[in-house]
Short mmCIF file of C-alpha atoms in Angstrom, two decimals:
data_model
loop_
_atom_site.label_atom_id
_atom_site.label_comp_id
_atom_site.label_asym_id
_atom_site.label_seq_id
_atom_site.Cartn_x
_atom_site.Cartn_y
_atom_site.Cartn_z
CA UNK A 1 -5.66 2.79 -25.22
CA UNK A 2 -8.49 3.86 -27.72
CA UNK A 3 -8.13 3.18 -31.48
CA UNK A 4 -6.64 6.51 -31.98
CA UNK A 5 -4.40 7.94 -29.27
CA UNK A 6 -5.77 11.28 -27.72
CA UNK A 7 -3.33 14.16 -27.87
CA UNK A 8 -3.57 17.47 -26.15
CA UNK A 9 -1.86 20.27 -28.08
CA UNK A 10 -1.17 23.31 -26.07
CA UNK A 11 -0.12 26.43 -28.21
CA UNK A 12 -1.12 30.15 -28.04
CA UNK A 13 -1.06 30.47 -31.86
CA UNK A 14 -4.49 29.64 -33.42
CA UNK A 15 -3.13 29.18 -36.80
CA UNK A 16 -0.45 26.74 -35.62
CA UNK A 17 -3.30 24.78 -33.65
CA UNK A 18 -5.37 24.48 -36.74
CA UNK A 19 -2.53 23.41 -39.05
CA UNK A 20 -1.39 20.76 -36.49
CA UNK A 21 -4.89 19.50 -36.08
CA UNK A 22 -5.31 19.15 -39.81
CA UNK A 23 -1.99 17.45 -40.04
CA UNK A 24 -2.51 14.90 -37.22
CA UNK A 25 -6.24 14.26 -37.09
CA UNK A 26 -6.09 11.18 -39.30
CA UNK A 27 -3.91 9.28 -36.94
CA UNK A 28 -4.68 10.84 -33.70
CA UNK A 29 -7.69 12.37 -31.73
CA UNK A 30 -6.49 15.87 -31.34
CA UNK A 31 -7.82 18.34 -28.66
CA UNK A 32 -6.35 21.80 -28.48
CA UNK A 33 -5.78 24.53 -25.80
CA UNK A 34 -4.66 28.07 -26.32
CA UNK A 35 -3.38 28.28 -22.83
CA UNK A 36 -2.44 26.49 -19.68
CA UNK A 37 -5.74 27.32 -17.85
CA UNK A 38 -7.79 25.89 -20.78
CA UNK A 39 -5.33 22.80 -20.90
CA UNK A 40 -6.10 21.86 -17.37
CA UNK A 41 -9.75 21.43 -18.02
CA UNK A 42 -8.98 19.13 -20.76
CA UNK A 43 -7.00 16.57 -18.52
CA UNK A 44 -10.14 14.40 -17.73
CA UNK A 45 -10.08 11.94 -19.36
CA UNK A 46 -6.30 11.87 -19.36
CA UNK A 47 -4.76 12.31 -22.82
CA UNK A 48 -2.26 9.83 -24.10
CA UNK A 49 0.27 12.45 -24.80
CA UNK A 50 0.67 16.18 -24.39
CA UNK A 51 2.33 18.57 -27.06
CA UNK A 52 3.40 21.64 -25.05
CA UNK A 53 4.64 24.93 -26.46
CA UNK A 54 7.61 26.10 -24.31
CA UNK A 55 9.92 28.98 -25.03
CA UNK A 56 12.05 29.00 -21.93
CA UNK A 57 12.42 32.69 -22.01
CA UNK A 58 12.81 34.20 -18.53
CA UNK A 59 11.00 37.31 -19.44
CA UNK A 60 7.97 35.70 -20.99
CA UNK A 61 5.17 35.17 -18.51
CA UNK A 62 3.56 32.53 -20.51
CA UNK A 63 6.79 30.48 -19.97
CA UNK A 64 6.34 30.34 -16.30
CA UNK A 65 2.69 29.16 -16.76
CA UNK A 66 3.90 26.46 -19.15
CA UNK A 67 6.54 25.26 -16.81
CA UNK A 68 3.88 25.02 -14.01
CA UNK A 69 1.67 22.85 -16.29
CA UNK A 70 4.65 20.66 -17.00
CA UNK A 71 5.27 20.23 -13.27
CA UNK A 72 1.67 19.49 -12.83
CA UNK A 73 1.57 16.86 -15.35
CA UNK A 74 4.61 15.21 -14.06
CA UNK A 75 2.91 15.04 -10.64
CA UNK A 76 -0.67 14.18 -11.41
CA UNK A 77 -0.32 12.12 -14.80
CA UNK A 78 3.26 10.71 -14.59
CA UNK A 79 2.39 8.01 -17.18
CA UNK A 80 1.43 10.57 -19.93
CA UNK A 81 4.49 11.63 -21.93
CA UNK A 82 4.87 15.37 -22.47
CA UNK A 83 6.64 16.32 -25.68
CA UNK A 84 7.85 20.06 -25.90
CA UNK A 85 7.35 21.93 -29.14
CA UNK A 86 9.19 25.16 -29.64
CA UNK A 87 10.67 27.46 -32.40
CA UNK A 88 14.04 27.53 -30.34
CA UNK A 89 16.73 24.87 -31.39
CA UNK A 90 19.17 25.41 -28.50
CA UNK A 91 20.65 22.41 -27.04
CA UNK A 92 20.69 23.83 -23.51
CA UNK A 93 16.84 24.30 -23.91
CA UNK A 94 16.37 20.79 -24.80
CA UNK A 95 18.33 19.61 -21.78
CA UNK A 96 16.34 21.99 -19.55
CA UNK A 97 13.09 20.46 -20.85
CA UNK A 98 14.15 16.97 -20.24
CA UNK A 99 15.47 17.84 -16.84
CA UNK A 100 12.00 19.19 -15.96
CA UNK A 101 10.19 15.99 -17.06
CA UNK A 102 9.54 16.24 -20.82
CA UNK A 103 10.22 13.02 -22.91
CA UNK A 104 11.20 14.76 -26.14
CA UNK A 105 11.92 18.21 -27.59
CA UNK A 106 10.67 19.00 -30.99
CA UNK A 107 11.36 22.13 -33.31
CA UNK A 108 8.39 23.42 -34.96
CA UNK A 109 10.03 23.74 -38.27
CA UNK A 110 10.72 20.06 -38.42
CA UNK A 111 9.15 17.82 -40.96
CA UNK A 112 5.59 16.24 -40.17
CA UNK A 113 6.91 12.73 -40.79
CA UNK A 114 9.58 13.32 -38.05
CA UNK A 115 7.08 14.74 -35.87
CA UNK A 116 4.62 11.69 -36.05
CA UNK A 117 7.44 9.31 -35.56
CA UNK A 118 8.67 11.08 -32.33
CA UNK A 119 5.01 10.96 -30.97
CA UNK A 120 4.58 7.42 -31.82
CA UNK A 121 7.92 6.51 -30.14
CA UNK A 122 6.77 8.48 -26.87
CA UNK A 123 3.45 6.65 -26.93
CA UNK A 124 5.24 3.30 -27.26
CA UNK A 125 7.66 4.05 -24.50
CA UNK A 126 4.68 5.14 -22.24
CA UNK A 127 2.91 1.81 -22.90
CA UNK A 128 6.12 -0.29 -22.00
CA UNK A 129 6.65 1.85 -18.71
CA UNK A 130 2.96 1.18 -17.75
CA UNK A 131 3.36 -2.37 -18.33
CA UNK A 132 6.48 -2.69 -16.37
CA UNK A 133 4.81 -0.84 -13.29
CA UNK A 134 1.79 -3.28 -13.58
CA UNK A 135 4.31 -6.15 -13.45
CA UNK A 136 6.12 -4.91 -10.49
CA UNK A 137 2.83 -4.41 -8.76
CA UNK A 138 1.69 -7.98 -9.64
CA UNK A 139 5.23 -9.39 -8.28
CA UNK A 140 4.56 -7.36 -5.08
CA UNK A 141 1.37 -8.97 -4.33
CA UNK A 142 1.35 -12.29 -2.28
CA UNK A 143 -0.70 -14.47 -4.93
CA UNK A 144 -3.93 -12.32 -4.82
CA UNK A 145 -5.89 -14.95 -6.97
CA UNK A 146 -5.07 -17.75 -4.63
CA UNK A 147 -5.95 -17.41 -0.85
CA UNK A 148 -4.12 -20.42 0.81
CA UNK A 149 -6.37 -22.96 2.48
CA UNK A 150 -8.79 -25.73 1.86
CA UNK A 151 -11.24 -25.28 4.93
CA UNK A 152 -14.93 -24.78 4.28
CA UNK A 153 -14.61 -21.15 5.84
CA UNK A 154 -11.96 -19.97 3.10
CA UNK A 155 -13.60 -21.85 0.38
CA UNK A 156 -16.78 -19.80 1.02
CA UNK A 157 -14.51 -16.50 0.76
CA UNK A 158 -13.14 -17.68 -2.55
CA UNK A 159 -16.55 -18.33 -3.97
CA UNK A 160 -17.73 -14.83 -2.74
CA UNK A 161 -14.55 -13.26 -4.48
CA UNK A 162 -15.51 -14.85 -7.67
CA UNK A 163 -19.09 -13.69 -7.51
CA UNK A 164 -17.99 -10.25 -6.69
CA UNK A 165 -15.39 -9.93 -9.39
CA UNK A 166 -18.02 -10.86 -12.04
CA UNK A 167 -20.10 -7.84 -11.07
CA UNK A 168 -17.46 -5.14 -11.10
CA UNK A 169 -20.12 -2.37 -10.12
CA UNK A 170 -21.21 -3.82 -6.77
CA UNK A 171 -19.66 -2.21 -3.52
CA UNK A 172 -18.00 -4.67 -1.11
CA UNK A 173 -17.46 -4.37 2.65
CA UNK A 174 -14.83 -6.88 3.87
CA UNK A 175 -15.00 -7.48 7.62
CA UNK A 176 -12.64 -9.50 9.86
CA UNK A 177 -10.01 -9.30 12.52
CA UNK A 178 -6.79 -7.60 12.11
CA UNK A 179 -4.34 -9.81 10.24
CA UNK A 180 -6.90 -12.00 8.54
CA UNK A 181 -5.89 -10.66 4.94
CA UNK A 182 -8.59 -8.04 3.96
CA UNK A 183 -6.25 -6.13 1.45
CA UNK A 184 -5.30 -9.52 -0.05
CA UNK A 185 -9.03 -10.15 -0.80
CA UNK A 186 -9.52 -6.60 -2.24
CA UNK A 187 -6.70 -7.31 -4.55
CA UNK A 188 -8.08 -10.71 -5.48
CA UNK A 189 -11.42 -8.98 -6.44
CA UNK A 190 -9.40 -6.46 -8.64
CA UNK A 191 -7.22 -9.22 -10.19
CA UNK A 192 -10.20 -11.64 -11.07
CA UNK A 193 -12.46 -9.23 -12.57
CA UNK A 194 -12.82 -6.95 -15.67
CA UNK A 195 -11.03 -4.19 -14.06
CA UNK A 196 -7.74 -6.21 -13.66
CA UNK A 197 -5.83 -3.97 -16.20
CA UNK A 198 -7.12 -0.70 -14.64
CA UNK A 199 -5.88 0.92 -11.47
CA UNK A 200 -5.96 -0.55 -8.00
CA UNK A 201 -5.71 2.13 -5.35
CA UNK A 202 -5.37 1.20 -1.68
CA UNK A 203 -5.98 3.92 0.99
CA UNK A 204 -5.31 3.29 4.75
CA UNK A 205 -8.08 5.61 6.00
CA UNK A 206 -6.59 5.50 9.54
CA UNK A 207 -3.43 7.13 8.31
CA UNK A 208 -4.88 10.18 6.75
CA UNK A 209 -4.94 13.32 8.97
CA UNK A 210 -8.49 14.42 9.83
CA UNK A 211 -7.83 17.86 8.39
CA UNK A 212 -6.87 16.65 4.95
CA UNK A 213 -8.63 13.41 4.48
CA UNK A 214 -11.41 15.10 2.21
CA UNK A 215 -8.81 16.72 0.08
CA UNK A 216 -6.72 13.38 -0.34
CA UNK A 217 -9.78 11.29 -1.19
CA UNK A 218 -11.54 14.00 -3.51
CA UNK A 219 -8.70 16.07 -4.67
CA UNK A 220 -8.52 19.82 -4.78
CA UNK A 221 -8.28 23.01 -6.96
CA UNK A 222 -5.73 25.64 -6.70
CA UNK A 223 -6.59 28.08 -3.93
CA UNK A 224 -8.80 25.55 -2.10
CA UNK A 225 -6.91 26.06 0.97
CA UNK A 226 -3.62 27.93 1.99
CA UNK A 227 -1.03 25.36 0.60
CA UNK A 228 -3.20 24.36 -2.51
CA UNK A 229 -0.98 25.88 -5.18
CA UNK A 230 -1.95 23.56 -7.95
CA UNK A 231 -4.65 21.09 -8.91
CA UNK A 232 -4.21 17.68 -7.30
CA UNK A 233 -6.24 14.57 -8.20
CA UNK A 234 -7.52 12.65 -5.28
CA UNK A 235 -7.61 8.77 -4.51
CA UNK A 236 -11.03 8.39 -6.21
CA UNK A 237 -10.04 10.17 -9.27
CA UNK A 238 -6.71 8.02 -9.56
CA UNK A 239 -8.70 4.87 -9.12
CA UNK A 240 -11.14 6.03 -12.00
CA UNK A 241 -11.90 2.90 -14.04
CA UNK A 242 -10.44 0.40 -11.49
CA UNK A 243 -10.99 -0.42 -7.76
CA UNK A 244 -10.49 1.88 -4.71
CA UNK A 245 -9.82 -0.08 -1.56
CA UNK A 246 -10.62 1.87 1.58
CA UNK A 247 -9.08 0.17 4.69
CA UNK A 248 -10.49 0.97 8.16
CA UNK A 249 -13.47 2.73 6.74
CA UNK A 250 -14.65 2.89 10.40
CA UNK A 251 -11.94 5.78 10.89
CA UNK A 252 -13.52 8.01 8.34
CA UNK A 253 -14.42 11.57 9.89
CA UNK A 254 -18.17 12.25 9.98
CA UNK A 255 -18.12 15.07 7.61
CA UNK A 256 -16.25 13.18 4.99
CA UNK A 257 -18.67 10.23 5.47
CA UNK A 258 -21.30 12.51 3.95
CA UNK A 259 -19.42 13.30 0.80
CA UNK A 260 -18.48 9.55 0.38
CA UNK A 261 -22.13 8.72 0.55
CA UNK A 262 -23.07 11.34 -2.02
CA UNK A 263 -20.17 9.70 -4.34
CA UNK A 264 -21.55 6.16 -3.84
CA UNK A 265 -25.13 7.31 -4.77
CA UNK A 266 -24.36 9.64 -7.77
CA UNK A 267 -20.90 8.34 -8.83
CA UNK A 268 -19.64 11.82 -9.36
CA UNK A 269 -17.11 13.94 -7.34
CA UNK A 270 -16.13 17.43 -7.04
CA UNK A 271 -12.81 18.40 -6.12
CA UNK A 272 -12.32 20.67 -2.89
CA UNK A 273 -12.66 24.25 -4.03
CA UNK A 274 -13.97 23.13 -7.38
CA UNK A 275 -17.70 23.63 -8.74
CA UNK A 276 -17.52 20.90 -11.51
CA UNK A 277 -19.05 17.51 -11.12
CA UNK A 278 -16.75 14.80 -12.42
CA UNK A 279 -18.15 11.41 -13.38
CA UNK A 280 -16.22 8.39 -11.95
CA UNK A 281 -16.35 4.74 -12.81
CA UNK A 282 -14.87 3.18 -9.65
CA UNK A 283 -15.71 -0.18 -7.91
CA UNK A 284 -15.43 0.67 -4.12
CA UNK A 285 -14.09 -2.02 -1.74
CA UNK A 286 -14.07 -1.04 1.97
CA UNK A 287 -12.75 -3.01 4.93
CA UNK A 288 -12.87 -2.82 8.73
CA UNK A 289 -11.85 -4.69 11.80
CA UNK A 290 -14.19 -2.86 13.83
CA UNK A 291 -18.06 -3.52 14.44
CA UNK A 292 -19.42 -0.71 12.57
CA UNK A 293 -22.91 -1.35 14.19
CA UNK A 294 -21.28 -0.31 17.43
CA UNK A 295 -19.95 2.82 15.88
CA UNK A 296 -23.48 3.45 14.54
CA UNK A 297 -24.91 3.18 18.07
CA UNK A 298 -22.15 5.50 19.38
CA UNK A 299 -22.93 8.16 16.69
CA UNK A 300 -19.63 8.08 15.06
CA UNK A 301 -20.52 6.29 11.79
CA UNK A 302 -23.52 6.95 9.46
CA UNK A 303 -26.01 4.12 9.25
CA UNK A 304 -26.99 5.05 5.68
CA UNK A 305 -23.28 4.88 4.63
CA UNK A 306 -23.09 1.51 6.44
CA UNK A 307 -25.79 -0.14 4.39
CA UNK A 308 -24.45 1.66 1.25
CA UNK A 309 -21.13 0.03 1.75
CA UNK A 310 -22.70 -3.35 2.63
CA UNK A 311 -24.15 -4.21 -0.57
CA UNK A 312 -22.17 -7.28 -0.44
CA UNK A 313 -20.30 -8.32 2.75
CA UNK A 314 -17.32 -10.68 2.67
CA UNK A 315 -16.36 -11.82 6.27
CA UNK A 316 -12.96 -13.24 6.72
CA UNK A 317 -12.67 -16.07 9.40
CA UNK A 318 -9.97 -15.71 11.99
CA UNK A 319 -7.07 -18.15 11.93
CA UNK A 320 -8.45 -20.20 14.88
CA UNK A 321 -11.61 -20.67 13.00
CA UNK A 322 -9.78 -22.53 10.24
CA UNK A 323 -6.80 -24.25 12.07
CA UNK A 324 -6.78 -27.05 9.38
CA UNK A 325 -5.37 -24.49 7.03
CA UNK A 326 -2.39 -23.87 9.32
CA UNK A 327 -0.05 -26.66 7.82
CA UNK A 328 -0.85 -25.40 4.34
CA UNK A 329 -0.01 -21.75 5.39
CA UNK A 330 3.14 -22.86 7.02
CA UNK A 331 4.30 -24.62 3.89
CA UNK A 332 3.18 -21.75 1.80
CA UNK A 333 5.17 -19.11 4.05
CA UNK A 334 8.32 -21.17 4.39
CA UNK A 335 8.59 -21.14 0.43
CA UNK A 336 7.85 -17.60 0.18
CA UNK A 337 10.41 -16.71 3.05
CA UNK A 338 12.98 -18.71 1.21
CA UNK A 339 13.42 -21.30 3.95
CA UNK A 340 15.57 -23.71 1.91
CA UNK A 341 17.81 -21.11 0.85
CA UNK A 342 18.65 -20.49 4.56
CA UNK A 343 19.25 -24.21 5.01
CA UNK A 344 15.94 -24.83 6.84
CA UNK A 345 13.63 -27.35 5.15
CA UNK A 346 10.66 -28.17 7.33
CA UNK A 347 8.94 -27.49 10.63
CA UNK A 348 9.27 -30.27 13.43
CA UNK A 349 6.12 -31.98 14.62
CA UNK A 350 6.57 -30.54 18.07
CA UNK A 351 6.65 -27.02 16.47
CA UNK A 352 3.66 -27.77 14.15
CA UNK A 353 1.70 -28.94 17.13
CA UNK A 354 2.33 -25.87 19.11
CA UNK A 355 1.49 -23.67 15.99
CA UNK A 356 -1.88 -25.65 15.74
CA UNK A 357 -2.69 -25.15 19.52
CA UNK A 358 -1.93 -21.36 19.55
CA UNK A 359 -4.96 -19.10 19.47
CA UNK A 360 -3.36 -16.64 16.81
CA UNK A 361 -4.86 -13.32 17.91
CA UNK A 362 -2.88 -11.64 15.17
CA UNK A 363 -4.17 -14.17 12.60
CA UNK A 364 -2.29 -14.86 9.24
CA UNK A 365 -0.06 -11.88 9.70
CA UNK A 366 1.26 -13.06 12.96
CA UNK A 367 1.74 -16.69 11.61
CA UNK A 368 3.88 -15.21 8.77
CA UNK A 369 5.98 -12.98 11.26
CA UNK A 370 6.50 -15.87 13.68
CA UNK A 371 7.61 -18.21 11.02
CA UNK A 372 10.10 -15.31 9.63
CA UNK A 373 11.58 -14.87 13.15
CA UNK A 374 11.73 -18.69 13.72
CA UNK A 375 13.64 -19.07 10.49
CA UNK A 376 16.17 -16.56 11.68
CA UNK A 377 16.53 -18.39 15.02
CA UNK A 378 16.95 -21.72 13.38
CA UNK A 379 19.68 -20.35 11.21
CA UNK A 380 21.47 -18.93 14.25
CA UNK A 381 21.30 -22.16 15.93
CA UNK A 382 22.32 -24.12 12.73
CA UNK A 383 19.02 -26.02 12.61
CA UNK A 384 17.83 -27.86 9.57
CA UNK A 385 14.26 -27.62 10.58
CA UNK A 386 12.19 -25.19 12.73
CA UNK A 387 12.07 -26.75 16.15
CA UNK A 388 9.72 -25.75 18.97
CA UNK A 389 12.53 -23.86 20.70
CA UNK A 390 12.79 -21.54 17.77
CA UNK A 391 9.07 -20.29 18.44
CA UNK A 392 8.03 -17.52 20.87
CA UNK A 393 7.63 -18.61 24.44
CA UNK A 394 3.90 -17.66 24.47
CA UNK A 395 3.24 -20.21 21.50
CA UNK A 396 4.80 -23.01 23.36
CA UNK A 397 1.58 -24.36 25.12
CA UNK A 398 0.38 -21.20 26.64
CA UNK A 399 -0.94 -17.93 25.35
CA UNK A 400 -0.09 -16.03 28.57
CA UNK A 401 3.63 -15.01 29.48
CA UNK A 402 5.37 -17.86 31.33
CA UNK A 403 5.63 -17.87 35.04
CA UNK A 404 8.90 -16.58 36.72
CA UNK A 405 11.38 -19.56 36.25
CA UNK A 406 9.48 -21.51 33.71
CA UNK A 407 11.32 -23.06 30.81
CA UNK A 408 11.03 -21.14 27.50
CA UNK A 409 12.57 -23.60 24.99
CA UNK A 410 13.04 -27.39 24.41
CA UNK A 411 16.91 -26.85 25.39
CA UNK A 412 15.69 -25.36 28.83
CA UNK A 413 13.19 -28.29 29.28
CA UNK A 414 15.92 -30.92 28.97
CA UNK A 415 18.52 -29.18 31.03
CA UNK A 416 18.27 -29.62 34.75
CA UNK A 417 18.26 -26.40 36.79
CA UNK A 418 21.46 -25.98 39.04
CA UNK A 419 23.45 -23.38 40.77
CA UNK A 420 25.47 -23.13 37.65
CA UNK A 421 22.79 -22.76 34.90
CA UNK A 422 19.84 -21.17 36.95
CA UNK A 423 18.87 -17.87 35.28
CA UNK A 424 18.76 -14.86 37.54
CA UNK A 425 15.65 -13.00 38.14
CA UNK A 426 16.75 -10.17 35.98
CA UNK A 427 17.28 -12.57 33.14
CA UNK A 428 13.88 -14.07 33.65
CA UNK A 429 12.11 -10.83 33.50
CA UNK A 430 14.19 -9.71 30.73
CA UNK A 431 13.25 -12.64 28.62
CA UNK A 432 9.61 -12.17 29.58
CA UNK A 433 9.71 -8.60 28.43
CA UNK A 434 11.35 -9.42 25.08
CA UNK A 435 8.75 -12.15 24.38
CA UNK A 436 5.90 -9.74 25.04
CA UNK A 437 7.62 -7.11 22.82
CA UNK A 438 8.02 -9.87 20.05
CA UNK A 439 4.41 -10.76 20.38
CA UNK A 440 3.18 -7.09 20.27
CA UNK A 441 5.40 -6.51 17.17
CA UNK A 442 3.97 -9.67 15.58
CA UNK A 443 0.42 -8.54 16.18
CA UNK A 444 0.94 -5.00 14.76
CA UNK A 445 2.68 -6.19 11.75
CA UNK A 446 6.18 -4.83 12.89
CA UNK A 447 4.92 -1.42 13.66
CA UNK A 448 6.57 -0.18 16.84
CA UNK A 449 4.08 2.70 17.48
CA UNK A 450 1.21 0.19 17.58
CA UNK A 451 3.32 -2.32 19.55
CA UNK A 452 4.05 0.13 22.54
CA UNK A 453 0.23 0.95 22.68
CA UNK A 454 -0.77 -2.87 22.75
CA UNK A 455 1.67 -3.31 25.70
CA UNK A 456 -0.20 -0.44 27.50
CA UNK A 457 2.88 1.90 27.73
CA UNK A 458 2.49 5.65 27.46
CA UNK A 459 5.80 6.83 26.05
CA UNK A 460 7.24 5.36 23.09
CA UNK A 461 10.57 6.97 23.74
CA UNK A 462 10.81 5.13 27.13
CA UNK A 463 9.74 2.04 25.41
CA UNK A 464 12.43 2.25 22.81
CA UNK A 465 15.06 3.03 25.24
CA UNK A 466 13.96 0.09 27.78
CA UNK A 467 14.01 -2.35 24.92
CA UNK A 468 17.38 -1.40 23.55
CA UNK A 469 18.93 -1.47 27.02
CA UNK A 470 17.72 -5.01 27.63
CA UNK A 471 19.09 -6.13 24.36
CA UNK A 472 22.51 -4.45 25.08
CA UNK A 473 22.55 -5.98 28.69
CA UNK A 474 21.46 -9.56 27.65
CA UNK A 475 23.15 -10.42 24.36
CA UNK A 476 22.36 -14.19 24.82
CA UNK A 477 18.73 -13.33 25.13
CA UNK A 478 18.89 -10.80 22.28
CA UNK A 479 20.05 -13.67 20.12
CA UNK A 480 16.90 -15.58 20.87
CA UNK A 481 14.70 -12.53 19.65
CA UNK A 482 16.12 -11.46 16.15
CA UNK A 483 12.69 -9.90 15.18
CA UNK A 484 13.05 -7.54 18.08
CA UNK A 485 16.69 -6.76 17.35
CA UNK A 486 15.57 -6.10 13.62
CA UNK A 487 12.77 -3.74 14.80
CA UNK A 488 15.01 -1.61 17.00
CA UNK A 489 18.00 -1.90 14.65
CA UNK A 490 20.14 -3.55 17.21
CA UNK A 491 22.33 -6.46 16.31
CA UNK A 492 23.02 -9.26 18.97
CA UNK A 493 26.41 -8.79 20.21
CA UNK A 494 28.71 -11.15 21.98
CA UNK A 495 28.57 -12.03 25.62
CA UNK A 496 32.19 -10.84 25.98
CA UNK A 497 31.22 -7.38 24.47
CA UNK A 498 27.97 -6.30 25.99
CA UNK A 499 28.03 -2.79 24.66
CA UNK A 500 26.99 0.32 26.36
CA UNK A 501 23.58 1.46 27.37
#
């Protein structure tokens, strides 16, 4: 916050605006607007508080405009407190203002000392709320400052992060396979640099509809398109002063690529439907798992944008390139997943050997998901450590699905096959299908839509129904795959109550 907080006073009385400015300008930087239209033009840079005249008179057309501005402020600048100033003293009016998002309700005929005290209180509360939100975001991050591992490959990444963080203006391109931790690196750049106290805005480009991606990134003005009823700040504007993380940048539509390139070169944006250029101070960090050079040859990605993004490239190694870090990662994830609170302390030597042999196509994310599922299985079997039998079948020495009739756990390996315990062909096939689904969920980070695509299926509804049918028909197999049960909201049920299809 600047040395003097910036107040925006919105009132249609010129005399009142002048008198309030004289009374407050010693303690605050006061900017004034005679109406909501003028006020909207003064929201960049964002004020520290807004004093808004509001009559709550149903017959007054200016009342609807003020209520519209109040709604916009609550949506676009939720951390900026709005204090309603009015000549009315009705309690119902005060309650209505608070319900609509104002933090306080002040009568114009009140004393100046009381007004300043209420403004200072609102500013102090806004600071506390902002700090709490920052702490919540920091707690939600998995140690962004410390990537787990001591291999030379990950050490090089840490050194690059430190160098990039020092120069907070450089544009960064993070490359690497899915699940290697690209967003973790972006957050580490933000947390380690001078922008740490400013916003970090992450955008999954692949999830933005092609028809609205430009509006989402750059914002829009009222009337820019059919549903644009009020001004909205885009992701770039929300990240002003901080770091903007654009994940899967290769999915950006060609038309929007042109506008992003212009922003990177000029550091200004214009909202959709707007004519004004707005300067932005944003460090851009982009990421991709795809080879953008191939997209350039295919004509789907601009070569000039590629080189503008690749001012500094950080390549993340796959997990199979740094296998020596797997024991440290296992220990780290067991602690994060609360292994000891579940009664599970360690990973057995056999299980660790299997983890070290496996290729990990889903990288660190797959390792974490695998350990989480293994902890659930270990708990169900009352193990005090993760055994190899708690791991998915494809990790136990093979990357491919097991052959029909092959053992899938240490228990199966130790038990001789006989007519009494030999699994039926249906059970073997069901186990193979559940293992494949579990693997697909691990690779996709638990996203079912991506999982059924990875499995080469054409209909997600058929996929969901088939998996649920297997889980209900084979409760003992379901108990071995709690991650699949959790993903499909199906709990393992007893063999004596197989449920209905």
